[in-house]
Short mmCIF file of C-alpha atoms in Angstrom, two decimals:
data_model
loop_
_atom_site.label_atom_id
_atom_site.label_comp_id
_atom_site.label_asym_id
_atom_site.label_seq_id
_atom_site.Cartn_x
_atom_site.Cartn_y
_atom_site.Cartn_z
CA MET A 209 51.80 231.36 82.70
CA PRO A 210 52.52 229.16 79.66
CA GLN A 211 51.43 230.48 76.30
CA HIS A 212 49.75 227.31 75.12
CA GLN A 213 48.10 226.83 71.78
CA ILE A 214 46.68 223.81 70.01
CA VAL A 215 47.55 223.11 66.39
CA ILE A 216 45.57 220.44 64.56
CA HIS A 217 46.97 218.97 61.36
CA ARG A 218 44.08 217.35 59.49
CA SER A 219 46.36 215.84 56.81
CA SER A 220 48.46 213.86 59.32
CA ARG A 221 45.63 213.49 61.86
CA GLN A 222 47.77 214.89 64.66
CA LEU A 223 47.10 217.40 67.43
CA GLU A 224 50.05 219.33 68.83
CA LEU A 225 50.11 221.25 72.09
CA LEU A 226 52.59 224.11 71.92
CA ASP A 227 54.11 226.28 74.61
CA GLY A 228 55.18 229.31 72.62
CA ASN A 229 56.86 227.77 69.56
CA ARG A 230 57.85 224.52 71.30
CA VAL A 231 55.82 221.33 70.82
CA ILE A 232 55.27 219.85 74.26
CA ALA A 233 52.83 217.07 73.31
CA ARG A 234 51.60 215.37 70.14
CA TYR A 235 48.56 213.13 69.93
CA PRO A 236 46.84 211.07 67.20
CA ILE A 237 43.31 212.19 66.39
CA ALA A 238 40.27 211.38 64.29
CA ILE A 239 38.77 214.11 62.12
CA GLY A 240 35.56 214.65 60.20
CA LYS A 241 34.37 212.43 57.38
CA SER A 242 34.57 213.82 53.84
CA ASN A 243 30.87 214.78 53.94
CA THR A 244 31.19 216.34 57.44
CA PRO A 245 34.74 217.78 57.38
CA THR A 246 36.57 219.33 60.29
CA PRO A 247 36.69 223.08 59.56
CA THR A 248 40.00 224.86 59.10
CA GLY A 249 40.83 228.22 60.62
CA HIS A 250 41.65 230.02 63.85
CA PHE A 251 39.42 229.30 66.82
CA SER A 252 39.73 229.11 70.60
CA VAL A 253 38.64 226.88 73.45
CA ALA A 254 35.24 228.26 74.49
CA SER A 255 34.04 225.65 77.01
CA LYS A 256 35.33 222.70 79.04
CA TYR A 257 33.32 219.79 80.44
CA VAL A 258 34.20 216.65 82.39
CA ASN A 259 32.26 213.51 81.46
CA PRO A 260 29.97 215.11 78.83
CA GLY A 261 28.34 211.75 78.18
CA GLY A 262 27.52 209.66 75.15
CA VAL A 263 30.04 209.35 72.36
CA PHE A 264 32.12 212.29 73.64
CA GLY A 265 34.28 210.22 75.97
CA SER A 266 35.62 211.63 79.22
CA ARG A 267 36.26 215.29 78.27
CA TRP A 268 34.88 218.00 75.97
CA LEU A 269 36.75 221.12 74.87
CA GLY A 270 34.19 223.16 72.96
CA LEU A 271 35.53 225.44 70.23
CA SER A 272 34.52 228.99 69.42
CA ILE A 273 32.75 227.66 66.33
CA PRO A 274 29.39 226.29 67.52
CA HIS A 275 28.86 222.51 67.60
CA TYR A 276 32.55 221.66 67.16
CA GLY A 277 34.99 220.49 69.78
CA ILE A 278 37.92 218.37 70.81
CA HIS A 279 36.71 215.38 72.79
CA GLY A 280 37.34 211.85 73.89
CA THR A 281 35.62 208.90 72.28
CA SER A 282 33.67 205.79 73.09
CA ASN A 283 35.21 204.29 69.91
CA PRO A 284 39.02 204.32 70.30
CA ALA A 285 39.44 202.32 67.07
CA SER A 286 38.35 205.44 65.16
CA ILE A 287 41.49 207.40 66.12
CA GLY A 288 43.62 208.01 63.04
CA THR A 289 40.64 207.94 60.69
CA MET A 290 38.09 210.29 59.17
CA ALA A 291 35.16 209.25 61.34
CA SER A 292 33.49 212.20 63.03
CA LYS A 293 30.84 214.74 62.12
CA GLY A 294 33.55 217.41 62.14
CA CYS A 295 34.84 217.28 65.69
CA ILE A 296 38.35 216.25 66.70
CA ARG A 297 38.37 212.93 68.56
CA MET A 298 41.15 211.81 70.87
CA HIS A 299 41.83 208.78 73.05
CA ASN A 300 40.26 209.49 76.45
CA HIS A 301 43.59 209.41 78.31
CA HIS A 302 45.04 211.90 75.79
CA VAL A 303 42.14 214.36 76.02
CA GLU A 304 42.33 214.12 79.82
CA ALA A 305 46.02 215.13 79.72
CA LEU A 306 45.25 217.97 77.29
CA TYR A 307 42.26 219.14 79.33
CA HIS A 308 44.46 219.99 82.32
CA GLN A 309 46.94 221.99 80.25
CA VAL A 310 44.60 224.37 78.41
CA GLY A 311 42.07 226.92 79.53
CA ILE A 312 39.19 228.91 78.11
CA GLY A 313 40.58 231.17 75.41
CA THR A 314 43.47 228.89 74.39
CA PRO A 315 44.03 229.39 70.65
CA VAL A 316 43.19 226.45 68.38
CA ILE A 317 44.53 226.48 64.82
CA ILE A 318 43.13 223.85 62.48
CA LYS A 319 45.26 223.35 59.37
CA PRO A 320 44.38 221.41 56.21
#
């Protein structure tokens, strides 16, 4: 079984999927606005939902910190910006690819 982990780099607005120490995918993301920043720290994937509805796009990966997650978006133009209320936004086709490669408990490290 692969030892996947997700590393989010707020400064470069990139999400990396790692297998061990090897980067196997890299995606552009949107992060929280300055008044609703994306938290830093060590978390894990706590829930997974297909088609969560509303602004969350086609997939939701809930984090172990309540009310925060990695999700798709109904506003793809926001990717690469500071636009969210703290969540990590991805293009829907990117979050769909990620969704199939991670499970509950996958580590998520959010760096400054």
